[in-house]
Amino acid sequence: MSETFKPSAVPYCPGPIQTGTGSRRNFLQTGLAGFATLSLPGILRLQAQGRAHASEGTGSSREKTAVIMVWQPGGCSHIETYDPKPNAGSDYSGPFGTIPTKVPGMQFCELMPRQAAIADKFTVLRSMRQAAGGHPAGSMQLLSGDPDTRDKPKPRLPDWMSVANYVRSQSGPRQNPLPAYVGINPPLEYNGPAYLGDAYSPFVVTGNPNLPNFNVPNIGLSDANEVRRLGRRSSLRQNLDTLERAFDQQRELAALDEFESQAMTLLTNPKTKEAFDLNREDPRVRDRYGRNAWGQQLLLARRLVEAGVEVLTTSLSGPLCGRVQNWDDHAVNHHVFDAMKFRADAYDQAVSALIEDIFERGLDKRVLVVVTGEFGRTPKINYAASTGAGDASAPAGTQQPGRDHWPRAFSNIWAGGGIEPGRFIGGTDKRGEDSIERICGPGDFLATIYHHLGIDSSTTLIRDFNGRPTPIGDHGKPIPELMR
């Protein structure tokens, strides 16, 4: 790992992370609308992008476990959350105090009172470390295991979510009408299916689930005539495909057939609409999560995994983060302490409600919740001029405190998944600068998630663009304390 990493080497990050998904068109989300205008070559090109490669050694048999990953885009400060350093001095510790948690000997920053009160229901990993200082490379390291420290415009390796979706799909068609992989405002900026193809991307849900007019398009059509029309369109496409089947030696249309079938199921099965409908929840439950975007995102996540979604990702980004709408608390972006305080209540409430709900509904053995960002923030506080006024940021030109990117030490939390809760793993030095005890890297992070999903990352291979059997994880082992 990067023992020589210096703050000065961190790429300058002047503004917000782009969180839009317009550049990643999700075929499932558009349903079957595009088939009317696709020529047969167009269909084949689309399929080539979503082609399923043969896998070798795909791990254990499919198990209906699930993972919810709550992503903090930009990197959350470990000092202001799960690894406070009250004795590090004013240049490091910041203005907030510490509070005891339900776990003896474990303290949190005072901004996390709800999570502190239920700390016996999850485990804190305080000794994560990776080697990349930029958002793209840091995200790719943690979510796909790519060891490259250079920021790339697109991923070389598929992220764990797409891999899990692919590997589990090899055991046969889903009986559940819901997609196996759903992203609610998901972290797609720097990650994706890479050589697996877009057929293994998430079904993407965008927008603010707290808004009264929030809805998920292209699910649960109730118009019988529209359903019949889509059925005829699908049948026409299948008849056209027959002309090419003789030349389809590699069965290149197989994954598209499955993709189309999933889209049709989403469009025509009324149960899909029910799963996405937050109005079916008791208003008191909605209040408990928080009547804001983050609270309702995590409530929707719980609804979907309970209904059978197996991989779910969601990003806590947007206006609740502050002016630049992410956790990237450079001084030019945010006053770091104002930003942490600004977002703390919504974050603390939503995450604690999700964890409590998982246990109360008996999902804690089957569903694993992981909350993390791509790295932490610099333990030493720095100062720079704000680039603009807004929530958690002073007027332009005002000197304000910030924390920069810090991959040498950061924290994440793990709940459910059948693991023993109420513990903390590893530790950092007295200033929070380096992980020094039970150091865990991206390979360990990924192997642990795969283990929960019943996938042996040490033996599972997937063929890449060149047909080479490629391991989904060639380093790291499941973290023993986080195994069921």
Short mmCIF file of C-alpha atoms in Angstrom, two decimals:
data_model
loop_
_atom_site.label_atom_id
_atom_site.label_comp_id
_atom_site.label_asym_id
_atom_site.label_seq_id
_atom_site.Cartn_x
_atom_site.Cartn_y
_atom_site.Cartn_z
CA MET A 1 0.00 0.00 0.00
CA SER A 2 0.94 3.62 -0.30
CA GLU A 3 3.27 4.26 2.59
CA THR A 4 4.74 7.25 0.73
CA PHE A 5 1.45 8.92 -0.11
CA LYS A 6 1.64 12.66 0.48
CA PRO A 7 -1.21 15.15 0.67
CA SER A 8 0.55 17.28 -1.92
CA ALA A 9 0.26 14.42 -4.38
CA VAL A 10 -3.52 14.40 -4.21
CA PRO A 11 -5.07 15.56 -7.50
CA TYR A 12 -6.72 18.95 -7.07
CA CYS A 13 -10.50 18.59 -7.01
CA PRO A 14 -12.06 22.02 -7.50
CA GLY A 15 -15.71 21.18 -7.68
CA PRO A 16 -18.50 18.65 -7.41
CA ILE A 17 -18.42 15.09 -8.63
CA GLN A 18 -20.75 14.67 -11.59
CA THR A 19 -23.54 12.37 -10.48
CA GLY A 20 -25.71 12.31 -13.58
CA THR A 21 -26.37 9.06 -15.41
CA GLY A 22 -27.20 10.50 -18.82
CA SER A 23 -23.99 9.17 -20.32
CA ARG A 24 -24.91 5.62 -19.26
CA ARG A 25 -28.14 4.70 -21.01
CA ASN A 26 -29.77 1.89 -19.12
CA PHE A 27 -31.71 -0.40 -21.41
CA LEU A 28 -33.87 -1.85 -18.68
CA GLN A 29 -34.94 1.61 -17.61
CA THR A 30 -36.16 2.50 -21.09
CA GLY A 31 -38.06 -0.77 -21.29
CA LEU A 32 -38.85 -1.93 -24.83
CA ALA A 33 -39.48 1.48 -26.34
CA GLY A 34 -36.33 1.38 -28.42
CA PHE A 35 -37.06 -1.86 -30.25
CA ALA A 36 -39.35 -0.19 -32.78
CA THR A 37 -36.50 1.88 -34.17
CA LEU A 38 -33.65 -0.65 -33.96
CA SER A 39 -32.50 -2.36 -37.11
CA LEU A 40 -31.26 -5.94 -36.81
CA PRO A 41 -27.62 -4.78 -36.95
CA GLY A 42 -28.51 -2.27 -34.24
CA ILE A 43 -29.92 -5.03 -32.08
CA LEU A 44 -26.78 -7.08 -32.62
CA ARG A 45 -24.58 -4.13 -31.65
CA LEU A 46 -26.62 -3.58 -28.53
CA GLN A 47 -26.31 -7.25 -27.70
CA ALA A 48 -22.56 -7.20 -28.29
CA GLN A 49 -22.34 -4.57 -25.55
CA GLY A 50 -24.37 -6.71 -23.17
CA ARG A 51 -22.96 -10.08 -24.13
CA ALA A 52 -22.50 -12.62 -21.39
CA HIS A 53 -19.08 -14.27 -21.51
CA ALA A 54 -18.74 -17.85 -20.36
CA SER A 55 -17.47 -18.07 -16.80
CA GLU A 56 -15.28 -20.65 -15.15
CA GLY A 57 -15.51 -21.65 -11.50
CA THR A 58 -18.41 -19.37 -10.61
CA GLY A 59 -18.31 -20.15 -6.92
CA SER A 60 -20.95 -21.71 -4.75
CA SER A 61 -24.57 -22.21 -5.69
CA ARG A 62 -26.88 -19.26 -5.74
CA GLU A 63 -27.98 -18.15 -2.30
CA LYS A 64 -30.66 -15.57 -1.74
CA THR A 65 -28.47 -13.31 0.33
CA ALA A 66 -28.40 -9.63 -0.57
CA VAL A 67 -26.18 -6.59 -0.12
CA ILE A 68 -27.12 -2.93 0.30
CA MET A 69 -24.13 -0.66 -0.27
CA VAL A 70 -24.58 2.93 0.91
CA TRP A 71 -21.99 5.05 -0.88
CA GLN A 72 -20.53 8.37 0.35
CA PRO A 73 -19.25 9.88 -2.91
CA GLY A 74 -16.16 12.02 -2.46
CA GLY A 75 -14.95 10.34 0.71
CA CYS A 76 -16.25 10.79 4.24
CA SER A 77 -14.04 12.11 7.05
CA HIS A 78 -13.24 9.25 9.43
CA ILE A 79 -12.29 11.82 12.09
CA GLU A 80 -15.77 13.37 12.17
CA THR A 81 -17.56 10.01 12.24
CA TYR A 82 -16.22 6.64 13.45
CA ASP A 83 -12.57 7.28 14.34
CA PRO A 84 -12.33 10.58 16.25
CA LYS A 85 -8.96 11.70 17.58
CA PRO A 86 -9.75 14.09 20.45
CA ASN A 87 -6.16 14.17 21.73
CA ALA A 88 -4.45 14.81 18.39
CA GLY A 89 -4.31 18.57 18.82
CA SER A 90 -6.25 21.41 17.24
CA ASP A 91 -4.50 21.01 13.89
CA TYR A 92 -6.07 17.56 13.56
CA SER A 93 -9.00 16.88 15.87
CA GLY A 94 -11.48 19.55 14.82
CA PRO A 95 -14.13 21.23 16.98
CA PHE A 96 -16.41 18.29 17.77
CA GLY A 97 -16.37 16.17 20.89
CA THR A 98 -16.71 12.42 21.24
CA ILE A 99 -19.56 10.34 22.66
CA PRO A 100 -19.65 6.80 24.02
CA THR A 101 -21.40 4.13 22.00
CA LYS A 102 -23.36 1.02 22.97
CA VAL A 103 -20.07 -0.89 22.57
CA PRO A 104 -17.69 -0.52 25.52
CA GLY A 105 -14.46 1.18 24.56
CA MET A 106 -15.73 2.50 21.21
CA GLN A 107 -16.39 6.20 20.75
CA PHE A 108 -17.87 8.13 17.85
CA CYS A 109 -17.87 11.79 16.93
CA GLU A 110 -20.71 13.60 18.67
CA LEU A 111 -22.39 14.12 15.28
CA MET A 112 -23.46 10.43 15.27
CA PRO A 113 -25.70 10.01 18.37
CA ARG A 114 -28.27 7.68 16.78
CA GLN A 115 -25.66 5.33 15.38
CA ALA A 116 -23.76 5.43 18.67
CA ALA A 117 -26.94 4.27 20.42
CA ILE A 118 -27.24 1.18 18.18
CA ALA A 119 -23.53 0.42 17.73
CA ASP A 120 -24.19 -3.03 19.14
CA LYS A 121 -25.99 -3.81 15.88
CA PHE A 122 -23.06 -3.24 13.51
CA THR A 123 -19.28 -3.52 13.24
CA VAL A 124 -16.89 -0.67 12.49
CA LEU A 125 -13.84 -1.37 10.35
CA ARG A 126 -11.38 1.42 11.18
CA SER A 127 -8.33 0.23 9.28
CA MET A 128 -9.25 0.39 5.60
CA ARG A 129 -6.52 1.55 3.25
CA GLN A 130 -6.03 1.80 -0.49
CA ALA A 131 -3.40 3.38 -2.71
CA ALA A 132 -5.20 5.84 -4.99
CA GLY A 133 -5.62 9.52 -4.20
CA GLY A 134 -8.13 10.47 -6.91
CA HIS A 135 -11.87 9.88 -6.97
CA PRO A 136 -11.88 7.71 -10.13
CA ALA A 137 -8.96 5.49 -9.18
CA GLY A 138 -10.02 5.34 -5.55
CA SER A 139 -13.53 4.24 -6.49
CA MET A 140 -12.21 1.68 -8.97
CA GLN A 141 -9.78 0.28 -6.40
CA LEU A 142 -12.47 -0.25 -3.80
CA LEU A 143 -15.35 -1.36 -6.02
CA SER A 144 -13.56 -3.40 -8.69
CA GLY A 145 -10.16 -4.21 -7.20
CA ASP A 146 -8.24 -2.37 -9.92
CA PRO A 147 -4.79 -1.69 -8.39
CA ASP A 148 -3.98 1.14 -10.83
CA THR A 149 -3.49 4.44 -9.00
CA ARG A 150 -4.06 6.52 -12.14
CA ASP A 151 -7.43 8.15 -12.73
CA LYS A 152 -9.00 6.64 -15.86
CA PRO A 153 -12.05 7.87 -17.80
CA LYS A 154 -13.74 4.46 -17.59
CA PRO A 155 -13.20 1.28 -15.60
CA ARG A 156 -10.97 -1.53 -16.84
CA LEU A 157 -12.55 -4.12 -14.53
CA PRO A 158 -16.22 -4.66 -13.72
CA ASP A 159 -17.35 -3.52 -10.29
CA TRP A 160 -18.43 -6.08 -7.70
CA MET A 161 -22.10 -5.25 -8.22
CA SER A 162 -22.01 -6.14 -11.92
CA VAL A 163 -19.87 -9.22 -11.22
CA ALA A 164 -22.34 -10.47 -8.61
CA ASN A 165 -25.22 -9.85 -10.99
CA TYR A 166 -23.44 -11.79 -13.74
CA VAL A 167 -22.25 -14.73 -11.63
CA ARG A 168 -25.62 -15.25 -10.02
CA SER A 169 -27.37 -15.05 -13.38
CA GLN A 170 -25.47 -18.15 -14.53
CA SER A 171 -27.59 -20.41 -12.33
CA GLY A 172 -30.66 -19.78 -14.52
CA PRO A 173 -33.48 -17.27 -15.07
CA ARG A 174 -34.79 -15.36 -12.08
CA GLN A 175 -38.17 -16.38 -10.76
CA ASN A 176 -38.60 -13.03 -9.03
CA PRO A 177 -40.09 -10.31 -11.28
CA LEU A 178 -37.75 -7.67 -9.85
CA PRO A 179 -34.25 -7.07 -11.27
CA ALA A 180 -31.42 -8.72 -9.38
CA TYR A 181 -29.42 -5.47 -9.32
CA VAL A 182 -30.96 -2.05 -8.64
CA GLY A 183 -29.25 1.30 -8.19
CA ILE A 184 -31.08 4.15 -6.45
CA ASN A 185 -29.13 7.22 -7.54
CA PRO A 186 -26.22 4.75 -7.73
CA PRO A 187 -22.45 5.38 -7.85
CA LEU A 188 -21.94 5.10 -11.62
CA GLU A 189 -19.49 7.98 -12.05
CA TYR A 190 -16.36 5.84 -12.14
CA ASN A 191 -17.66 2.28 -12.13
CA GLY A 192 -19.60 -0.10 -14.31
CA PRO A 193 -19.74 -3.55 -15.89
CA ALA A 194 -16.68 -3.05 -18.16
CA TYR A 195 -16.21 -6.21 -20.27
CA LEU A 196 -19.35 -7.84 -18.87
CA GLY A 197 -21.48 -5.44 -20.91
CA ASP A 198 -24.44 -3.25 -20.06
CA ALA A 199 -26.76 -6.23 -19.62
CA TYR A 200 -25.30 -6.51 -16.11
CA SER A 201 -25.64 -2.85 -15.18
CA PRO A 202 -28.24 -1.89 -12.59
CA PHE A 203 -31.84 -1.01 -13.15
CA VAL A 204 -31.41 2.67 -12.31
CA VAL A 205 -33.85 4.68 -10.22
CA THR A 206 -33.18 8.41 -10.17
CA GLY A 207 -34.76 11.37 -8.44
CA ASN A 208 -35.82 12.22 -4.92
CA PRO A 209 -38.04 9.49 -3.40
CA ASN A 210 -39.27 12.00 -0.82
CA LEU A 211 -41.08 14.13 -3.39
CA PRO A 212 -44.86 13.61 -3.57
CA ASN A 213 -44.72 13.14 -7.35
CA PHE A 214 -41.82 10.65 -7.26
CA ASN A 215 -42.37 7.63 -9.48
CA VAL A 216 -40.32 4.98 -11.21
CA PRO A 217 -41.06 4.85 -14.96
CA ASN A 218 -41.41 1.68 -17.03
CA ILE A 219 -42.70 -0.59 -14.29
CA GLY A 220 -46.08 -2.18 -13.67
CA LEU A 221 -48.12 -0.97 -16.66
CA SER A 222 -51.83 -1.20 -15.95
CA ASP A 223 -53.08 -0.50 -19.49
CA ALA A 224 -53.93 -3.89 -21.04
CA ASN A 225 -53.77 -2.49 -24.58
CA GLU A 226 -50.26 -1.16 -23.98
CA VAL A 227 -49.16 -4.53 -22.61
CA ARG A 228 -50.51 -6.30 -25.72
CA ARG A 229 -48.79 -3.76 -27.99
CA LEU A 230 -45.45 -4.35 -26.30
CA GLY A 231 -45.96 -8.10 -26.58
CA ARG A 232 -46.51 -7.81 -30.35
CA ARG A 233 -43.40 -5.66 -30.70
CA SER A 234 -41.34 -8.22 -28.79
CA SER A 235 -42.71 -11.04 -30.94
CA LEU A 236 -41.81 -9.16 -34.13
CA ARG A 237 -38.25 -8.68 -32.89
CA GLN A 238 -37.95 -12.37 -32.09
CA ASN A 239 -39.16 -13.32 -35.58
CA LEU A 240 -36.57 -11.04 -37.14
CA ASP A 241 -33.91 -12.64 -34.96
CA THR A 242 -34.74 -16.04 -36.47
CA LEU A 243 -33.22 -14.86 -39.75
CA GLU A 244 -29.87 -14.47 -38.05
CA ARG A 245 -29.91 -17.41 -35.63
CA ALA A 246 -28.14 -19.69 -38.10
CA PHE A 247 -25.19 -17.32 -38.12
CA ASP A 248 -25.26 -16.74 -34.38
CA GLN A 249 -22.63 -19.36 -33.57
CA GLN A 250 -21.76 -17.75 -30.26
CA ARG A 251 -25.41 -17.27 -29.25
CA GLU A 252 -24.83 -13.53 -29.24
CA LEU A 253 -28.53 -12.79 -28.82
CA ALA A 254 -28.98 -14.92 -25.71
CA ALA A 255 -28.27 -12.17 -23.18
CA LEU A 256 -30.45 -9.70 -25.07
CA ASP A 257 -33.32 -12.20 -24.91
CA GLU A 258 -32.92 -12.37 -21.15
CA PHE A 259 -32.62 -8.60 -20.95
CA GLU A 260 -35.81 -8.14 -22.97
CA SER A 261 -37.59 -10.68 -20.80
CA GLN A 262 -36.64 -8.74 -17.68
CA ALA A 263 -37.86 -5.51 -19.24
CA MET A 264 -41.18 -7.10 -20.18
CA THR A 265 -41.59 -8.47 -16.67
CA LEU A 266 -40.94 -5.06 -15.13
CA LEU A 267 -43.45 -3.49 -17.47
CA THR A 268 -46.22 -6.00 -17.07
CA ASN A 269 -46.02 -7.51 -13.58
CA PRO A 270 -48.07 -5.52 -11.02
CA LYS A 271 -45.90 -6.75 -8.14
CA THR A 272 -42.97 -4.72 -9.44
CA LYS A 273 -44.86 -1.47 -9.01
CA GLU A 274 -45.82 -2.43 -5.45
CA ALA A 275 -42.19 -3.00 -4.46
CA PHE A 276 -41.19 0.50 -5.60
CA ASP A 277 -44.21 2.23 -4.01
CA LEU A 278 -43.16 3.97 -0.80
CA ASN A 279 -46.75 5.04 -0.17
CA ARG A 280 -47.41 1.47 0.96
CA GLU A 281 -45.18 2.06 3.98
CA ASP A 282 -46.60 3.15 7.32
CA PRO A 283 -46.10 6.94 7.56
CA ARG A 284 -44.41 6.38 10.93
CA VAL A 285 -41.79 4.22 9.24
CA ARG A 286 -41.18 6.90 6.64
CA ASP A 287 -40.80 9.45 9.43
CA ARG A 288 -38.35 7.17 11.20
CA TYR A 289 -36.01 7.11 8.19
CA GLY A 290 -36.35 10.85 7.69
CA ARG A 291 -38.61 12.71 5.29
CA ASN A 292 -35.77 13.63 2.97
CA ALA A 293 -34.04 12.13 -0.05
CA TRP A 294 -31.52 10.04 1.89
CA GLY A 295 -34.01 8.64 4.36
CA GLN A 296 -36.44 7.61 1.63
CA GLN A 297 -33.64 6.17 -0.55
CA LEU A 298 -32.62 3.83 2.24
CA LEU A 299 -36.23 2.93 3.00
CA LEU A 300 -36.75 2.08 -0.67
CA ALA A 301 -33.55 0.03 -0.55
CA ARG A 302 -34.95 -2.01 2.35
CA ARG A 303 -38.26 -2.50 0.54
CA LEU A 304 -36.52 -3.78 -2.58
CA VAL A 305 -34.16 -6.26 -0.93
CA GLU A 306 -37.04 -7.54 1.15
CA ALA A 307 -38.95 -8.09 -2.11
CA GLY A 308 -36.05 -10.03 -3.66
CA VAL A 309 -33.50 -7.60 -5.13
CA GLU A 310 -30.08 -9.13 -4.47
CA VAL A 311 -27.65 -6.25 -5.08
CA LEU A 312 -28.61 -2.67 -4.28
CA THR A 313 -26.46 0.43 -4.34
CA THR A 314 -27.36 3.98 -3.44
CA SER A 315 -25.35 7.20 -3.15
CA LEU A 316 -25.86 9.78 -0.43
CA SER A 317 -25.26 12.83 -2.56
CA GLY A 318 -27.14 15.92 -3.68
CA PRO A 319 -28.29 19.02 -1.75
CA LEU A 320 -28.16 17.28 1.64
CA CYS A 321 -24.37 17.18 1.29
CA GLY A 322 -23.87 20.92 0.99
CA ARG A 323 -22.95 23.31 -1.81
CA VAL A 324 -21.07 20.88 -4.08
CA GLN A 325 -23.47 18.01 -3.35
CA ASN A 326 -20.96 15.39 -2.25
CA TRP A 327 -18.59 14.57 0.60
CA ASP A 328 -15.51 16.08 -1.07
CA ASP A 329 -14.77 18.56 1.69
CA HIS A 330 -11.78 20.48 0.36
CA ALA A 331 -11.69 23.99 1.76
CA VAL A 332 -12.42 25.35 -1.73
CA ASN A 333 -15.67 23.36 -1.72
CA HIS A 334 -16.96 23.39 1.84
CA HIS A 335 -16.18 24.53 5.33
CA VAL A 336 -15.53 20.93 6.37
CA PHE A 337 -16.96 21.23 9.87
CA ASP A 338 -20.04 23.12 8.72
CA ALA A 339 -20.50 20.51 6.00
CA MET A 340 -20.28 17.56 8.37
CA LYS A 341 -22.73 19.22 10.74
CA PHE A 342 -25.03 20.17 7.85
CA ARG A 343 -25.40 16.58 6.63
CA ALA A 344 -24.97 14.72 9.92
CA ASP A 345 -28.58 14.61 11.10
CA ALA A 346 -30.02 13.21 7.85
CA TYR A 347 -27.13 10.76 7.51
CA ASP A 348 -27.23 9.56 11.11
CA GLN A 349 -31.01 9.13 11.08
CA ALA A 350 -31.24 7.30 7.74
CA VAL A 351 -28.40 4.86 8.37
CA SER A 352 -29.47 4.03 11.93
CA ALA A 353 -33.08 3.49 10.78
CA LEU A 354 -31.96 1.14 8.01
CA ILE A 355 -29.83 -0.94 10.36
CA GLU A 356 -32.53 -1.15 13.03
CA ASP A 357 -35.13 -2.03 10.42
CA ILE A 358 -33.00 -4.84 8.99
CA PHE A 359 -32.85 -6.43 12.43
CA GLU A 360 -36.47 -5.80 13.41
CA ARG A 361 -37.77 -7.34 10.19
CA GLY A 362 -35.63 -10.46 10.53
CA LEU A 363 -33.44 -9.62 7.53
CA ASP A 364 -30.17 -9.41 9.44
CA LYS A 365 -28.98 -12.93 8.52
CA ARG A 366 -29.72 -12.54 4.81
CA VAL A 367 -29.05 -8.86 4.09
CA LEU A 368 -25.64 -7.23 4.53
CA VAL A 369 -25.45 -3.43 4.80
CA VAL A 370 -22.13 -1.74 3.99
CA VAL A 371 -21.62 2.02 4.36
CA THR A 372 -18.44 3.46 2.86
CA GLY A 373 -16.78 5.99 0.60
CA GLU A 374 -13.70 5.63 -1.59
CA PHE A 375 -11.32 7.04 1.06
CA GLY A 376 -11.15 9.26 4.15
CA ARG A 377 -10.06 12.87 4.55
CA THR A 378 -6.72 14.33 5.61
CA PRO A 379 -6.35 14.21 9.38
CA LYS A 380 -4.50 17.51 9.30
CA ILE A 381 -6.82 20.43 8.68
CA ASN A 382 -5.89 22.85 5.92
CA TYR A 383 -7.23 26.25 4.90
CA ALA A 384 -8.03 27.79 1.52
CA ALA A 385 -10.32 30.36 -0.01
CA SER A 386 -13.87 29.27 -0.72
CA THR A 387 -14.81 29.25 -4.40
CA GLY A 388 -18.43 30.13 -3.74
CA ALA A 389 -21.14 30.71 -1.17
CA GLY A 390 -23.81 28.13 -0.40
CA ASP A 391 -24.81 25.53 2.12
CA ALA A 392 -21.74 24.73 4.26
CA SER A 393 -19.53 27.15 2.34
CA ALA A 394 -18.67 30.79 3.04
CA PRO A 395 -18.70 33.49 0.33
CA ALA A 396 -16.07 33.22 -2.38
CA GLY A 397 -12.63 34.29 -1.19
CA THR A 398 -13.28 33.51 2.48
CA GLN A 399 -10.60 31.40 4.14
CA GLN A 400 -12.18 28.26 5.55
CA PRO A 401 -11.02 24.86 6.86
CA GLY A 402 -11.07 21.70 4.77
CA ARG A 403 -9.83 18.15 4.62
CA ASP A 404 -8.42 16.65 1.41
CA HIS A 405 -8.37 13.09 -0.02
CA TRP A 406 -6.80 10.48 2.26
CA PRO A 407 -6.57 6.80 1.19
CA ARG A 408 -4.08 5.76 3.89
CA ALA A 409 -6.76 5.35 6.56
CA PHE A 410 -10.54 5.37 6.57
CA SER A 411 -13.54 3.68 8.16
CA ASN A 412 -16.63 1.86 7.01
CA ILE A 413 -19.45 0.09 8.82
CA TRP A 414 -20.99 -3.37 8.31
CA ALA A 415 -24.37 -4.55 9.58
CA GLY A 416 -26.44 -7.71 9.18
CA GLY A 417 -25.17 -10.47 6.92
CA GLY A 418 -25.15 -12.92 9.81
CA ILE A 419 -21.95 -11.38 11.19
CA GLU A 420 -21.40 -10.83 14.88
CA PRO A 421 -22.23 -7.17 15.59
CA GLY A 422 -21.06 -4.78 18.27
CA ARG A 423 -17.34 -4.74 17.51
CA PHE A 424 -14.65 -2.56 16.00
CA ILE A 425 -11.87 -3.97 13.84
CA GLY A 426 -8.39 -2.53 13.46
CA GLY A 427 -7.14 0.90 14.30
CA THR A 428 -5.20 3.95 13.16
CA ASP A 429 -2.36 5.89 14.73
CA LYS A 430 -2.90 8.69 17.26
CA ARG A 431 -3.63 11.26 14.55
CA GLY A 432 -5.65 9.02 12.24
CA GLU A 433 -3.03 9.27 9.51
CA ASP A 434 -2.25 5.60 8.96
CA SER A 435 -3.99 2.28 9.48
CA ILE A 436 -1.66 0.38 11.80
CA GLU A 437 -3.68 -2.54 13.19
CA ARG A 438 -5.51 -5.24 11.17
CA ILE A 439 -4.95 -3.33 7.93
CA CYS A 440 -7.52 -4.19 5.25
CA GLY A 441 -7.37 -3.32 1.56
CA PRO A 442 -9.75 -3.32 -1.39
CA GLY A 443 -9.18 -7.03 -2.05
CA ASP A 444 -10.31 -7.87 1.47
CA PHE A 445 -13.31 -5.56 1.15
CA LEU A 446 -14.42 -7.22 -2.09
CA ALA A 447 -13.73 -10.78 -0.96
CA THR A 448 -15.90 -10.18 2.11
CA ILE A 449 -18.85 -8.97 0.05
CA TYR A 450 -18.48 -11.81 -2.44
CA HIS A 451 -18.34 -14.31 0.42
CA HIS A 452 -21.65 -13.05 1.74
CA LEU A 453 -23.17 -13.47 -1.74
CA GLY A 454 -21.91 -17.06 -1.94
CA ILE A 455 -19.18 -16.28 -4.48
CA ASP A 456 -15.63 -17.54 -3.98
CA SER A 457 -13.52 -14.68 -5.29
CA SER A 458 -10.35 -16.77 -5.14
CA THR A 459 -11.59 -19.26 -7.75
CA THR A 460 -14.18 -17.43 -9.84
CA LEU A 461 -13.01 -16.48 -13.34
CA ILE A 462 -14.82 -14.49 -16.04
CA ARG A 463 -13.66 -14.17 -19.64
CA ASP A 464 -12.69 -10.63 -20.61
CA PHE A 465 -12.92 -8.90 -24.01
CA ASN A 466 -10.08 -11.04 -25.33
CA GLY A 467 -11.53 -14.28 -24.06
CA ARG A 468 -8.97 -14.62 -21.29
CA PRO A 469 -10.21 -16.14 -18.02
CA THR A 470 -9.88 -13.23 -15.58
CA PRO A 471 -10.15 -13.59 -11.79
CA ILE A 472 -12.73 -11.41 -10.10
CA GLY A 473 -10.31 -11.01 -7.18
CA ASP A 474 -6.65 -11.92 -7.33
CA HIS A 475 -5.71 -10.52 -3.94
CA GLY A 476 -7.35 -10.25 -0.56
CA LYS A 477 -9.36 -12.62 1.60
CA PRO A 478 -12.68 -12.31 3.40
CA ILE A 479 -12.24 -10.46 6.69
CA PRO A 480 -12.82 -13.14 9.37
CA GLU A 481 -14.68 -10.85 11.76
CA LEU A 482 -17.10 -9.92 8.95
CA MET A 483 -17.93 -13.46 7.88
CA ARG A 484 -21.14 -15.19 8.91
#
